[in-house]
mmCIF file of C-alpha atoms and ligand atoms in Angstrom:
data_model
loop_
_atom_site.group_PDB
_atom_site.id
_atom_site.type_symbol
_atom_site.label_atom_id
_atom_site.label_comp_id
_atom_site.label_asym_id
_atom_site.label_seq_id
_atom_site.Cartn_x
_atom_site.Cartn_y
_atom_site.Cartn_z
ATOM 1 C CA UNK X 1184 -35.956 99.162 -57.359
ATOM 2 C CA UNK X 1185 -35.502 101.810 -59.975
ATOM 3 C CA UNK X 1186 -37.010 102.819 -63.285
ATOM 4 C CA UNK X 1187 -38.892 105.635 -64.850
ATOM 5 C CA UNK X 1188 -40.955 107.421 -67.337
ATOM 6 C CA UNK X 1189 -40.534 110.861 -68.655
ATOM 7 C CA UNK X 1190 -42.410 112.425 -65.826
ATOM 8 C CA UNK X 1191 -41.801 111.637 -62.243
ATOM 9 C CA UNK X 1192 -44.636 109.430 -61.201
ATOM 10 C CA UNK X 1193 -44.695 110.417 -57.651
ATOM 11 C CA UNK X 1194 -43.934 114.069 -58.059
ATOM 12 C CA UNK X 1195 -47.211 115.085 -56.554
ATOM 13 C CA UNK X 1196 -48.572 112.279 -54.503
ATOM 14 C CA UNK X 1197 -52.300 112.308 -54.059
ATOM 15 C CA UNK X 1198 -53.574 113.726 -50.836
ATOM 16 C CA UNK X 1199 -53.590 111.192 -48.071
ATOM 17 C CA UNK X 1200 -57.046 110.701 -46.758
ATOM 18 C CA UNK X 1201 -57.967 109.548 -43.387
ATOM 19 C CA UNK X 1202 -56.808 110.243 -40.010
ATOM 20 C CA UNK X 1203 -55.336 107.030 -38.783
ATOM 21 C CA UNK X 1204 -56.873 105.034 -36.010
ATOM 22 C CA UNK X 1205 -55.233 105.782 -32.708
ATOM 23 C CA UNK X 1206 -53.955 102.422 -31.540
ATOM 24 C CA UNK X 1207 -51.242 101.896 -34.083
ATOM 25 C CA UNK X 1208 -49.138 104.108 -36.162
ATOM 26 C CA UNK X 1209 -49.134 103.749 -39.852
ATOM 27 C CA UNK X 1210 -46.301 102.443 -41.910
ATOM 28 C CA UNK X 1211 -45.602 103.264 -45.476
ATOM 29 C CA UNK X 1212 -44.845 100.349 -47.431
ATOM 30 C CA UNK X 1213 -41.700 98.965 -47.737
ATOM 31 C CA UNK X 1214 -40.599 96.202 -49.872
ATOM 32 C CA UNK X 1215 -37.139 96.371 -50.940
ATOM 33 C CA UNK X 1216 -34.050 98.021 -50.142
ATOM 34 C CA UNK X 1217 -33.311 100.875 -47.973
ATOM 35 C CA UNK X 1218 -35.375 103.278 -49.977
ATOM 36 C CA UNK X 1219 -38.473 101.335 -49.207
ATOM 37 C CA UNK X 1220 -37.814 101.300 -45.535
ATOM 38 C CA UNK X 1221 -40.358 103.687 -44.329
ATOM 39 C CA UNK X 1222 -41.379 102.105 -41.139
ATOM 40 C CA UNK X 1223 -42.867 103.912 -38.318
ATOM 41 C CA UNK X 1224 -42.468 103.427 -34.673
ATOM 42 C CA UNK X 1225 -45.050 101.484 -32.883
ATOM 43 C CA UNK X 1226 -45.766 100.443 -29.406
ATOM 44 C CA UNK X 1227 -43.918 97.239 -30.008
ATOM 45 C CA UNK X 1228 -40.830 96.599 -27.996
ATOM 46 C CA UNK X 1229 -40.626 93.023 -28.987
ATOM 47 C CA UNK X 1230 -37.650 92.203 -31.072
ATOM 48 C CA UNK X 1231 -36.819 88.769 -32.186
ATOM 49 C CA UNK X 1232 -33.465 87.566 -30.943
ATOM 50 C CA UNK X 1233 -30.644 88.126 -33.302
ATOM 51 C CA UNK X 1234 -30.492 85.287 -35.724
ATOM 52 C CA UNK X 1235 -27.173 83.748 -36.246
ATOM 53 C CA UNK X 1236 -26.187 80.989 -38.544
ATOM 54 C CA UNK X 1237 -26.089 78.587 -35.635
ATOM 55 C CA UNK X 1238 -29.463 79.623 -34.387
ATOM 56 C CA UNK X 1239 -30.983 78.945 -37.756
ATOM 57 C CA UNK X 1240 -29.661 75.428 -37.932
ATOM 58 C CA UNK X 1241 -32.335 73.653 -36.033
ATOM 59 C CA UNK X 1242 -32.519 69.941 -35.798
ATOM 60 C CA UNK X 1243 -34.551 68.648 -38.666
ATOM 61 C CA UNK X 1244 -37.908 67.215 -37.714
ATOM 62 C CA UNK X 1245 -39.798 64.760 -39.871
ATOM 63 C CA UNK X 1246 -41.661 66.343 -42.787
ATOM 64 C CA UNK X 1247 -45.210 67.320 -41.989
ATOM 65 C CA UNK X 1248 -47.967 65.457 -43.680
ATOM 66 C CA UNK X 1249 -48.903 66.769 -47.078
ATOM 67 C CA UNK X 1250 -45.655 68.595 -47.648
ATOM 68 C CA UNK X 1251 -43.877 65.912 -49.574
ATOM 69 C CA UNK X 1252 -45.227 67.275 -52.803
ATOM 70 C CA UNK X 1253 -43.822 70.726 -52.216
ATOM 71 C CA UNK X 1254 -40.893 71.416 -54.401
ATOM 72 C CA UNK X 1255 -38.504 74.075 -53.278
ATOM 73 C CA UNK X 1256 -36.096 73.318 -56.052
ATOM 74 C CA UNK X 1257 -37.825 74.994 -58.886
ATOM 75 C CA UNK X 1258 -39.688 78.177 -58.195
ATOM 76 C CA UNK X 1259 -42.580 78.964 -60.476
ATOM 77 C CA UNK X 1260 -41.529 81.867 -62.611
ATOM 78 C CA UNK X 1261 -44.596 83.995 -62.567
ATOM 79 C CA UNK X 1262 -47.079 82.332 -60.337
ATOM 80 C CA UNK X 1263 -47.037 79.672 -57.710
ATOM 81 C CA UNK X 1264 -48.674 76.405 -58.623
ATOM 82 C CA UNK X 1265 -52.215 76.016 -57.376
ATOM 83 C CA UNK X 1266 -51.179 73.163 -55.112
ATOM 84 C CA UNK X 1267 -48.513 75.311 -53.507
ATOM 85 C CA UNK X 1268 -50.941 78.166 -53.055
ATOM 86 C CA UNK X 1269 -53.444 75.881 -51.366
ATOM 87 C CA UNK X 1270 -50.731 74.663 -48.973
ATOM 88 C CA UNK X 1271 -49.729 78.281 -48.315
ATOM 89 C CA UNK X 1272 -53.335 79.270 -47.518
ATOM 90 C CA UNK X 1273 -53.632 76.382 -45.081
ATOM 91 C CA UNK X 1274 -50.287 77.292 -43.496
ATOM 92 C CA UNK X 1275 -51.449 80.868 -42.913
ATOM 93 C CA UNK X 1276 -54.313 79.569 -40.794
ATOM 94 C CA UNK X 1277 -52.246 76.998 -38.923
ATOM 95 C CA UNK X 1278 -51.402 77.047 -35.222
ATOM 96 C CA UNK X 1279 -51.883 79.652 -32.532
ATOM 97 C CA UNK X 1280 -50.270 82.344 -34.603
ATOM 98 C CA UNK X 1281 -52.772 82.237 -37.434
ATOM 99 C CA UNK X 1282 -52.961 85.057 -39.952
ATOM 100 C CA UNK X 1283 -56.256 86.894 -39.623
ATOM 101 C CA UNK X 1284 -57.605 87.961 -42.964
ATOM 102 C CA UNK X 1285 -61.078 89.211 -43.551
ATOM 103 C CA UNK X 1286 -62.348 89.038 -47.080
ATOM 104 C CA UNK X 1287 -59.168 88.974 -49.151
ATOM 105 C CA UNK X 1288 -58.120 86.688 -51.928
ATOM 106 C CA UNK X 1289 -54.729 85.890 -53.377
ATOM 107 C CA UNK X 1290 -55.002 85.697 -57.130
ATOM 108 C CA UNK X 1291 -53.276 86.601 -60.360
ATOM 109 C CA UNK X 1292 -52.888 90.340 -60.759
ATOM 110 C CA UNK X 1293 -52.981 92.308 -63.997
ATOM 111 C CA UNK X 1294 -49.955 94.136 -62.609
ATOM 112 C CA UNK X 1295 -47.907 90.966 -62.734
ATOM 113 C CA UNK X 1296 -47.596 87.818 -60.657
ATOM 114 C CA UNK X 1297 -49.976 87.465 -57.774
ATOM 115 C CA UNK X 1298 -51.761 90.148 -55.818
ATOM 116 C CA UNK X 1299 -54.280 90.510 -53.009
ATOM 117 C CA UNK X 1300 -57.854 91.403 -53.853
ATOM 118 C CA UNK X 1301 -60.824 92.547 -51.787
ATOM 119 C CA UNK X 1302 -63.680 90.070 -51.684
ATOM 120 C CA UNK X 1303 -65.966 92.598 -50.037
ATOM 121 C CA UNK X 1304 -66.225 96.325 -49.465
ATOM 122 C CA UNK X 1305 -63.970 97.746 -46.777
ATOM 123 C CA UNK X 1306 -64.661 101.095 -45.142
ATOM 124 C CA UNK X 1307 -61.765 103.442 -44.597
ATOM 125 C CA UNK X 1308 -59.668 102.395 -41.579
ATOM 126 C CA UNK X 1309 -60.930 98.793 -41.552
ATOM 127 C CA UNK X 1310 -58.435 96.134 -40.541
ATOM 128 C CA UNK X 1311 -57.900 93.850 -43.519
ATOM 129 C CA UNK X 1312 -55.064 91.622 -42.394
ATOM 130 C CA UNK X 1313 -53.263 90.823 -39.187
ATOM 131 C CA UNK X 1314 -50.056 88.863 -39.523
ATOM 132 C CA UNK X 1315 -48.482 87.676 -36.248
ATOM 133 C CA UNK X 1316 -44.733 88.229 -36.112
ATOM 134 C CA UNK X 1317 -44.416 84.549 -35.328
ATOM 135 C CA UNK X 1318 -45.406 83.858 -38.912
ATOM 136 C CA UNK X 1319 -42.793 86.263 -40.254
ATOM 137 C CA UNK X 1320 -39.220 85.548 -41.270
ATOM 138 C CA UNK X 1321 -37.184 88.248 -39.605
ATOM 139 C CA UNK X 1322 -33.792 89.438 -38.538
ATOM 140 C CA UNK X 1323 -32.752 92.148 -36.216
ATOM 141 C CA UNK X 1324 -31.846 95.021 -38.468
ATOM 142 C CA UNK X 1325 -29.361 96.622 -36.181
ATOM 143 C CA UNK X 1326 -26.931 94.447 -34.375
ATOM 144 C CA UNK X 1327 -26.348 91.378 -36.345
ATOM 145 C CA UNK X 1328 -22.846 90.227 -36.778
ATOM 146 C CA UNK X 1329 -21.619 90.135 -40.314
ATOM 147 C CA UNK X 1330 -17.848 90.333 -40.539
ATOM 148 C CA UNK X 1331 -17.495 92.053 -43.788
ATOM 149 C CA UNK X 1332 -19.113 95.409 -43.569
ATOM 150 C CA UNK X 1333 -16.477 96.729 -45.915
ATOM 151 C CA UNK X 1334 -17.611 94.861 -49.021
ATOM 152 C CA UNK X 1335 -20.514 97.124 -49.774
ATOM 153 C CA UNK X 1336 -19.195 100.370 -48.402
ATOM 154 C CA UNK X 1337 -17.344 101.587 -51.512
ATOM 155 C CA UNK X 1338 -20.284 100.759 -53.728
ATOM 156 C CA UNK X 1339 -22.685 102.524 -51.462
ATOM 157 C CA UNK X 1340 -20.495 105.560 -51.159
ATOM 158 C CA UNK X 1341 -20.183 105.834 -54.920
ATOM 159 C CA UNK X 1342 -23.896 105.412 -55.368
ATOM 160 C CA UNK X 1343 -24.552 108.104 -52.814
ATOM 161 C CA UNK X 1344 -22.323 110.460 -54.747
ATOM 162 C CA UNK X 1345 -23.963 109.773 -58.052
ATOM 163 C CA UNK X 1346 -27.600 109.790 -57.127
ATOM 164 C CA UNK X 1347 -29.644 111.914 -54.915
ATOM 165 C CA UNK X 1348 -31.408 108.893 -53.545
ATOM 166 C CA UNK X 1349 -31.040 107.120 -50.259
ATOM 167 C CA UNK X 1350 -31.580 103.694 -51.679
ATOM 168 C CA UNK X 1351 -28.031 102.540 -51.379
ATOM 169 C CA UNK X 1352 -26.491 104.409 -48.549
ATOM 170 C CA UNK X 1353 -27.192 102.587 -45.355
ATOM 171 C CA UNK X 1354 -24.691 99.902 -44.711
ATOM 172 C CA UNK X 1355 -26.624 98.684 -41.714
ATOM 173 C CA UNK X 1356 -29.644 98.132 -43.913
ATOM 174 C CA UNK X 1357 -27.543 96.251 -46.418
ATOM 175 C CA UNK X 1358 -26.182 94.050 -43.675
ATOM 176 C CA UNK X 1359 -29.663 93.258 -42.525
ATOM 177 C CA UNK X 1360 -30.603 92.373 -46.099
ATOM 178 C CA UNK X 1361 -27.771 89.856 -46.231
ATOM 179 C CA UNK X 1362 -28.712 88.452 -42.827
ATOM 180 C CA UNK X 1363 -32.283 87.925 -43.936
ATOM 181 C CA UNK X 1364 -31.090 86.314 -47.175
ATOM 182 C CA UNK X 1365 -29.010 83.898 -45.111
ATOM 183 C CA UNK X 1366 -31.991 83.127 -42.958
ATOM 184 C CA UNK X 1367 -34.137 82.514 -46.033
ATOM 185 C CA UNK X 1368 -31.537 80.270 -47.633
ATOM 186 C CA UNK X 1369 -31.044 78.260 -44.482
ATOM 187 C CA UNK X 1370 -34.776 77.724 -44.177
ATOM 188 C CA UNK X 1371 -34.937 76.690 -47.803
ATOM 189 C CA UNK X 1372 -32.117 74.228 -47.301
ATOM 190 C CA UNK X 1373 -34.234 72.517 -44.687
ATOM 191 C CA UNK X 1374 -36.782 71.725 -47.362
ATOM 192 C CA UNK X 1375 -40.170 70.494 -46.249
ATOM 193 C CA UNK X 1376 -39.073 70.380 -42.639
ATOM 194 C CA UNK X 1377 -38.717 74.156 -42.470
ATOM 195 C CA UNK X 1378 -41.382 75.868 -40.424
ATOM 196 C CA UNK X 1379 -41.726 78.234 -43.378
ATOM 197 C CA UNK X 1380 -41.753 75.641 -46.174
ATOM 198 C CA UNK X 1381 -45.211 76.512 -47.486
ATOM 199 C CA UNK X 1382 -44.340 80.185 -47.515
ATOM 200 C CA UNK X 1383 -40.985 79.706 -49.233
ATOM 201 C CA UNK X 1384 -42.668 77.618 -51.901
ATOM 202 C CA UNK X 1385 -44.751 80.555 -53.110
ATOM 203 C CA UNK X 1386 -42.056 83.204 -53.133
ATOM 204 C CA UNK X 1387 -41.318 83.681 -56.819
ATOM 205 C CA UNK X 1388 -38.094 84.158 -58.696
ATOM 206 C CA UNK X 1389 -37.189 87.683 -59.792
ATOM 207 C CA UNK X 1390 -39.574 89.220 -62.275
ATOM 208 C CA UNK X 1391 -38.723 89.417 -65.959
ATOM 209 C CA UNK X 1392 -37.552 92.977 -65.644
ATOM 210 C CA UNK X 1393 -35.515 92.688 -62.516
ATOM 211 C CA UNK X 1394 -31.860 93.559 -63.072
ATOM 212 C CA UNK X 1395 -30.834 90.295 -61.439
ATOM 213 C CA UNK X 1396 -32.804 88.395 -64.014
ATOM 214 C CA UNK X 1397 -32.368 90.299 -67.151
ATOM 215 C CA UNK X 1398 -29.719 91.568 -69.455
ATOM 216 C CA UNK X 1399 -31.285 94.884 -70.294
ATOM 217 C CA UNK X 1400 -31.795 95.767 -73.918
ATOM 218 C CA UNK X 1401 -28.904 97.952 -74.993
ATOM 219 C CA UNK X 1402 -31.236 100.668 -76.165
ATOM 220 C CA UNK X 1403 -32.737 100.841 -72.714
ATOM 221 C CA UNK X 1404 -29.464 101.412 -70.925
ATOM 222 C CA UNK X 1405 -28.339 103.776 -73.637
ATOM 223 C CA UNK X 1406 -31.433 105.865 -73.332
ATOM 224 C CA UNK X 1407 -30.336 107.560 -70.182
ATOM 225 C CA UNK X 1408 -26.883 107.894 -68.717
ATOM 226 C CA UNK X 1409 -28.310 108.144 -65.253
ATOM 227 C CA UNK X 1410 -30.466 105.079 -65.652
ATOM 228 C CA UNK X 1411 -27.540 103.220 -67.047
ATOM 229 C CA UNK X 1412 -25.360 104.145 -64.065
ATOM 230 C CA UNK X 1413 -28.131 103.327 -61.655
ATOM 231 C CA UNK X 1414 -28.613 99.950 -63.262
ATOM 232 C CA UNK X 1415 -24.907 99.370 -63.151
ATOM 233 C CA UNK X 1416 -24.742 100.271 -59.472
ATOM 234 C CA UNK X 1417 -27.624 97.985 -58.609
ATOM 235 C CA UNK X 1418 -25.888 95.180 -60.439
ATOM 236 C CA UNK X 1419 -22.660 95.907 -58.607
ATOM 237 C CA UNK X 1420 -24.484 95.996 -55.317
ATOM 238 C CA UNK X 1421 -26.254 92.743 -56.057
ATOM 239 C CA UNK X 1422 -23.098 91.058 -57.288
ATOM 240 C CA UNK X 1423 -21.411 91.980 -54.009
ATOM 241 C CA UNK X 1424 -24.390 90.574 -52.123
ATOM 242 C CA UNK X 1425 -24.371 87.406 -54.209
ATOM 243 C CA UNK X 1426 -20.706 86.930 -53.436
ATOM 244 C CA UNK X 1427 -21.247 87.502 -49.729
ATOM 245 C CA UNK X 1428 -23.981 84.861 -49.778
ATOM 246 C CA UNK X 1429 -21.946 82.223 -51.559
ATOM 247 C CA UNK X 1430 -20.700 80.522 -48.377
ATOM 248 C CA UNK X 1431 -24.307 79.918 -47.415
ATOM 249 C CA UNK X 1432 -25.601 78.667 -50.737
ATOM 250 C CA UNK X 1433 -23.644 77.457 -53.716
ATOM 251 C CA UNK X 1434 -26.445 77.531 -56.246
ATOM 252 C CA UNK X 1435 -26.513 80.915 -57.966
ATOM 253 C CA UNK X 1436 -30.202 80.731 -58.808
ATOM 254 C CA UNK X 1437 -31.175 80.172 -55.199
ATOM 255 C CA UNK X 1438 -29.036 83.052 -53.977
ATOM 256 C CA UNK X 1439 -30.614 85.173 -56.640
ATOM 257 C CA UNK X 1440 -34.072 84.103 -55.490
ATOM 258 C CA UNK X 1441 -33.304 84.963 -51.872
ATOM 259 C CA UNK X 1442 -31.750 88.320 -52.673
ATOM 260 C CA UNK X 1443 -34.617 89.330 -54.882
ATOM 261 C CA UNK X 1444 -37.139 88.193 -52.269
ATOM 262 C CA UNK X 1445 -35.557 90.355 -49.619
ATOM 263 C CA UNK X 1446 -34.992 93.424 -51.787
ATOM 264 C CA UNK X 1447 -38.484 93.398 -53.185
ATOM 265 C CA UNK X 1448 -40.635 91.944 -50.379
ATOM 266 C CA UNK X 1449 -39.090 92.592 -46.975
ATOM 267 C CA UNK X 1450 -40.231 95.435 -44.782
ATOM 268 C CA UNK X 1451 -38.113 97.323 -42.347
ATOM 269 C CA UNK X 1452 -39.983 97.777 -39.095
ATOM 270 C CA UNK X 1453 -39.128 100.226 -36.360
ATOM 271 C CA UNK X 1454 -40.639 99.690 -32.925
ATOM 272 C CA UNK X 1455 -41.582 102.188 -30.260
ATOM 273 C CA UNK X 1456 -38.139 102.211 -28.740
ATOM 274 C CA UNK X 1457 -36.404 102.521 -32.064
ATOM 275 C CA UNK X 1458 -35.671 98.815 -32.359
ATOM 276 C CA UNK X 1459 -35.486 97.688 -35.933
ATOM 277 C CA UNK X 1460 -36.078 94.494 -37.766
ATOM 278 C CA UNK X 1461 -36.229 93.433 -41.355
ATOM 279 C CA UNK X 1462 -39.166 91.187 -41.929
ATOM 280 C CA UNK X 1463 -40.774 89.067 -44.609
ATOM 281 C CA UNK X 1464 -44.459 89.267 -43.803
ATOM 282 C CA UNK X 1465 -46.394 86.443 -45.464
ATOM 283 C CA UNK X 1466 -49.500 87.422 -47.391
ATOM 284 C CA UNK X 1467 -48.849 91.129 -46.972
ATOM 285 C CA UNK X 1468 -45.830 90.627 -49.202
ATOM 286 C CA UNK X 1469 -48.170 89.762 -52.056
ATOM 287 C CA UNK X 1470 -49.506 93.278 -52.151
ATOM 288 C CA UNK X 1471 -48.413 95.095 -55.249
ATOM 289 C CA UNK X 1472 -47.215 98.647 -55.504
ATOM 290 C CA UNK X 1473 -49.753 101.240 -56.464
ATOM 291 C CA UNK X 1474 -48.616 102.812 -59.669
ATOM 292 C CA UNK X 1475 -50.180 106.120 -60.537
ATOM 293 C CA UNK X 1476 -51.606 106.279 -64.022
ATOM 294 C CA UNK X 1477 -52.795 109.215 -66.001
ATOM 295 C CA UNK X 1478 -56.256 107.755 -66.300
ATOM 296 C CA UNK X 1479 -57.181 107.615 -62.644
ATOM 297 C CA UNK X 1480 -56.791 109.745 -59.591
ATOM 298 C CA UNK X 1481 -57.247 106.740 -57.325
ATOM 299 C CA UNK X 1482 -54.636 106.347 -54.624
ATOM 300 C CA UNK X 1483 -53.117 103.195 -53.231
ATOM 301 C CA UNK X 1484 -55.609 101.464 -51.008
ATOM 302 C CA UNK X 1485 -53.811 100.233 -47.895
ATOM 303 C CA UNK X 1486 -51.227 101.039 -45.298
ATOM 304 C CA UNK X 1487 -49.709 98.957 -42.532
ATOM 305 C CA UNK X 1488 -48.932 99.516 -38.913
ATOM 306 C CA UNK X 1489 -47.070 97.711 -36.168
ATOM 307 C CA UNK X 1490 -48.746 96.327 -33.074
ATOM 308 C CA UNK X 1491 -46.974 94.550 -30.254
ATOM 309 C CA UNK X 1492 -47.204 91.075 -31.735
ATOM 310 C CA UNK X 1493 -48.426 91.520 -35.271
ATOM 311 C CA UNK X 1494 -48.459 93.689 -38.322
ATOM 312 C CA UNK X 1495 -51.852 95.023 -39.373
ATOM 313 C CA UNK X 1496 -52.899 96.121 -42.847
ATOM 314 C CA UNK X 1497 -55.694 98.672 -42.920
ATOM 315 C CA UNK X 1498 -57.747 100.373 -45.586
ATOM 316 C CA UNK X 1499 -56.247 103.750 -46.410
ATOM 317 C CA UNK X 1500 -59.553 104.687 -48.036
ATOM 318 C CA UNK X 1501 -62.819 102.948 -48.816
ATOM 319 C CA UNK X 1502 -62.133 99.863 -50.916
ATOM 320 C CA UNK X 1503 -64.638 98.207 -53.224
ATOM 321 C CA UNK X 1504 -65.199 94.514 -53.625
ATOM 322 C CA UNK X 1505 -62.976 93.150 -56.399
ATOM 323 C CA UNK X 1506 -60.354 95.889 -56.121
ATOM 324 C CA UNK X 1507 -56.700 94.964 -55.891
ATOM 325 C CA UNK X 1508 -55.240 95.882 -52.512
ATOM 326 C CA UNK X 1509 -52.172 98.022 -53.044
ATOM 327 C CA UNK X 1510 -49.501 99.718 -51.014
ATOM 328 C CA UNK X 1511 -47.284 102.633 -51.801
ATOM 329 C CA UNK X 1512 -43.842 101.045 -51.631
ATOM 330 C CA UNK X 1513 -42.298 104.467 -51.557
ATOM 331 C CA UNK X 1514 -42.253 107.665 -53.507
ATOM 332 C CA UNK X 1515 -39.900 106.334 -56.090
ATOM 333 C CA UNK X 1516 -39.023 107.539 -59.520
ATOM 334 C CA UNK X 1517 -39.739 105.190 -62.403
ATOM 335 C CA UNK X 1518 -36.020 104.515 -62.641
ATOM 336 C CA UNK X 1519 -35.880 103.458 -59.014
ATOM 337 C CA UNK X 1520 -38.932 101.257 -59.446
ATOM 338 C CA UNK X 1521 -37.406 99.599 -62.458
ATOM 339 C CA UNK X 1522 -33.941 99.015 -61.063
ATOM 340 C CA UNK X 1523 -35.005 97.979 -57.590
ATOM 341 C CA UNK X 1524 -38.315 96.206 -58.072
ATOM 342 C CA UNK X 1525 -38.445 95.324 -61.735
ATOM 343 C CA UNK X 1526 -41.587 97.413 -62.045
ATOM 344 C CA UNK X 1527 -42.085 99.377 -65.208
ATOM 345 C CA UNK X 1528 -45.154 101.515 -64.574
ATOM 346 C CA UNK X 1529 -45.563 102.679 -68.127
ATOM 347 C CA UNK X 1530 -45.579 99.588 -70.234
ATOM 348 C CA UNK X 1531 -48.232 99.897 -72.886
ATOM 349 C CA UNK X 1532 -47.801 96.478 -74.394
ATOM 350 C CA UNK X 1533 -48.546 94.916 -70.975
ATOM 351 C CA UNK X 1534 -46.539 91.865 -71.863
ATOM 352 C CA UNK X 1535 -44.323 92.399 -68.860
ATOM 353 C CA UNK X 1536 -41.544 91.215 -71.074
ATOM 354 C CA UNK X 1537 -38.541 93.290 -71.883
ATOM 355 C CA UNK X 1538 -39.355 93.822 -75.504
ATOM 356 C CA UNK X 1539 -36.900 96.703 -75.645
ATOM 357 C CA UNK X 1540 -39.170 99.034 -77.557
ATOM 358 C CA UNK X 1541 -38.731 102.590 -76.507
ATOM 359 C CA UNK X 1542 -42.465 102.891 -76.128
ATOM 360 C CA UNK X 1543 -42.229 100.333 -73.388
ATOM 361 C CA UNK X 1544 -39.533 102.120 -71.509
ATOM 362 C CA UNK X 1545 -40.112 105.786 -71.225
ATOM 363 C CA UNK X 1546 -37.500 106.195 -68.642
ATOM 364 C CA UNK X 1547 -36.665 109.506 -67.088
ATOM 365 C CA UNK X 1548 -34.270 110.722 -64.489
ATOM 366 C CA UNK X 1549 -36.622 112.463 -62.208
ATOM 367 C CA UNK X 1550 -37.158 111.088 -58.802
ATOM 368 C CA UNK X 1551 -39.950 112.261 -56.674
HETATM 369 C C1 SAM N 2017 -43.952 92.507 -52.759
HETATM 370 S S1 SAM N 2017 -43.995 91.670 -54.274
HETATM 371 C C2 SAM N 2017 -45.694 91.766 -54.699
HETATM 372 C C3 SAM N 2017 -46.276 90.425 -55.053
HETATM 373 C C4 SAM N 2017 -45.861 89.879 -56.377
HETATM 374 N N1 SAM N 2017 -46.733 90.371 -57.445
HETATM 375 C C5 SAM N 2017 -45.864 88.347 -56.396
HETATM 376 O O1 SAM N 2017 -46.461 87.729 -57.277
HETATM 377 O O2 SAM N 2017 -45.237 87.764 -55.517
HETATM 378 C C6 SAM N 2017 -43.183 92.895 -55.255
HETATM 379 C C7 SAM N 2017 -42.998 92.490 -56.685
HETATM 380 O O3 SAM N 2017 -44.272 92.454 -57.345
HETATM 381 C C8 SAM N 2017 -44.192 93.044 -58.629
HETATM 382 N N2 SAM N 2017 -44.975 94.287 -58.613
HETATM 383 C C9 SAM N 2017 -45.402 94.967 -57.531
HETATM 384 N N3 SAM N 2017 -46.113 96.044 -57.882
HETATM 385 C C10 SAM N 2017 -46.132 96.062 -59.224
HETATM 386 C C11 SAM N 2017 -46.690 96.948 -60.192
HETATM 387 N N4 SAM N 2017 -47.373 98.038 -59.837
HETATM 388 N N5 SAM N 2017 -46.514 96.655 -61.489
HETATM 389 C C12 SAM N 2017 -45.816 95.562 -61.857
HETATM 390 N N6 SAM N 2017 -45.265 94.682 -61.002
HETATM 391 C C13 SAM N 2017 -45.409 94.930 -59.696
HETATM 392 C C14 SAM N 2017 -42.714 93.329 -58.875
HETATM 393 O O4 SAM N 2017 -42.140 92.196 -59.491
HETATM 394 C C15 SAM N 2017 -42.168 93.478 -57.478
HETATM 395 O O5 SAM N 2017 -40.796 93.196 -57.399
#
């Protein structure tokens, strides 16, 4: 997640409103790599058991009714098919661990892909979503057993030397990313019999601008030596991850899908006792990053917090009907947003395609 404009977008974050409600502590937002991991402790002591390869290989039950049509082979590039979205909505409500959502709608976002929108007004502090951990795809973020901790270490160390950012430095976080990718790939390999099939079917491929997806226009990488190095490091990091994932999935495109999903959608959660997990939280992971613009002083609209058995999304401020629900993924520079999330905040042509025009990529070095 890295990219930028000529002024640091998050240099002076808007004042945070609202005292938070007492029961839960707030979380920042967190998709993607280590830099997004801004989880807060909560009262939760519940950690899912460490997921191992064996544990993930459940016996394969018969496909559930209505799932035959789901295709996990080809992911929709920009937006899930309507049929898949309908199945996903039904899945969210299924079983004892149903997702509680009050007045939100998943629809196409002007920011790109899908986003969550308010269907009614929400007062500040209102609970908007509650996603039970049972509905989440998670791994323990601390103690999982991956033999090769050495693969990423040199890359991370070099990145730490070159950039004053923490996005690449935590090997433990990287290990958890790979563990969650494995989990995702194993679920996907189960096809329609996976408990998460409807969810997997709506997780998109990397966006047009994501480094995994795109050969950057030469002029873009040449524009800034720092950006170029950052891009290079992200590619190196991701290539190492892709290699580490090869034993679990031979198809490059699927590994790429899983890696992008985890980097850009997973949240790192820290419980009350310091226990950590990396989690893909369905529905919440459709919330887009709030990107400051020069035309509005509006802040992001939501934050999340951990309860004992679910993750809750609350209104950071009053939200109007029709507004897109947004999170602050982190106080990232444009360069970080671009390299890590494929988000280019300043893109006047709004095509979301890498046209390569300098006006579309006013990248700067400043972080925030
Ligand atoms: C957690 S997902 C959000 C949901 C996503 N839009 C979708 O359709 O699945 C994060 C990804 O959404 C896109 N995204 C999030 N915030 C964005 C923004 N402010 N502008 C453009 N794209 C954004 C980027 O592709 C990013 O990697």
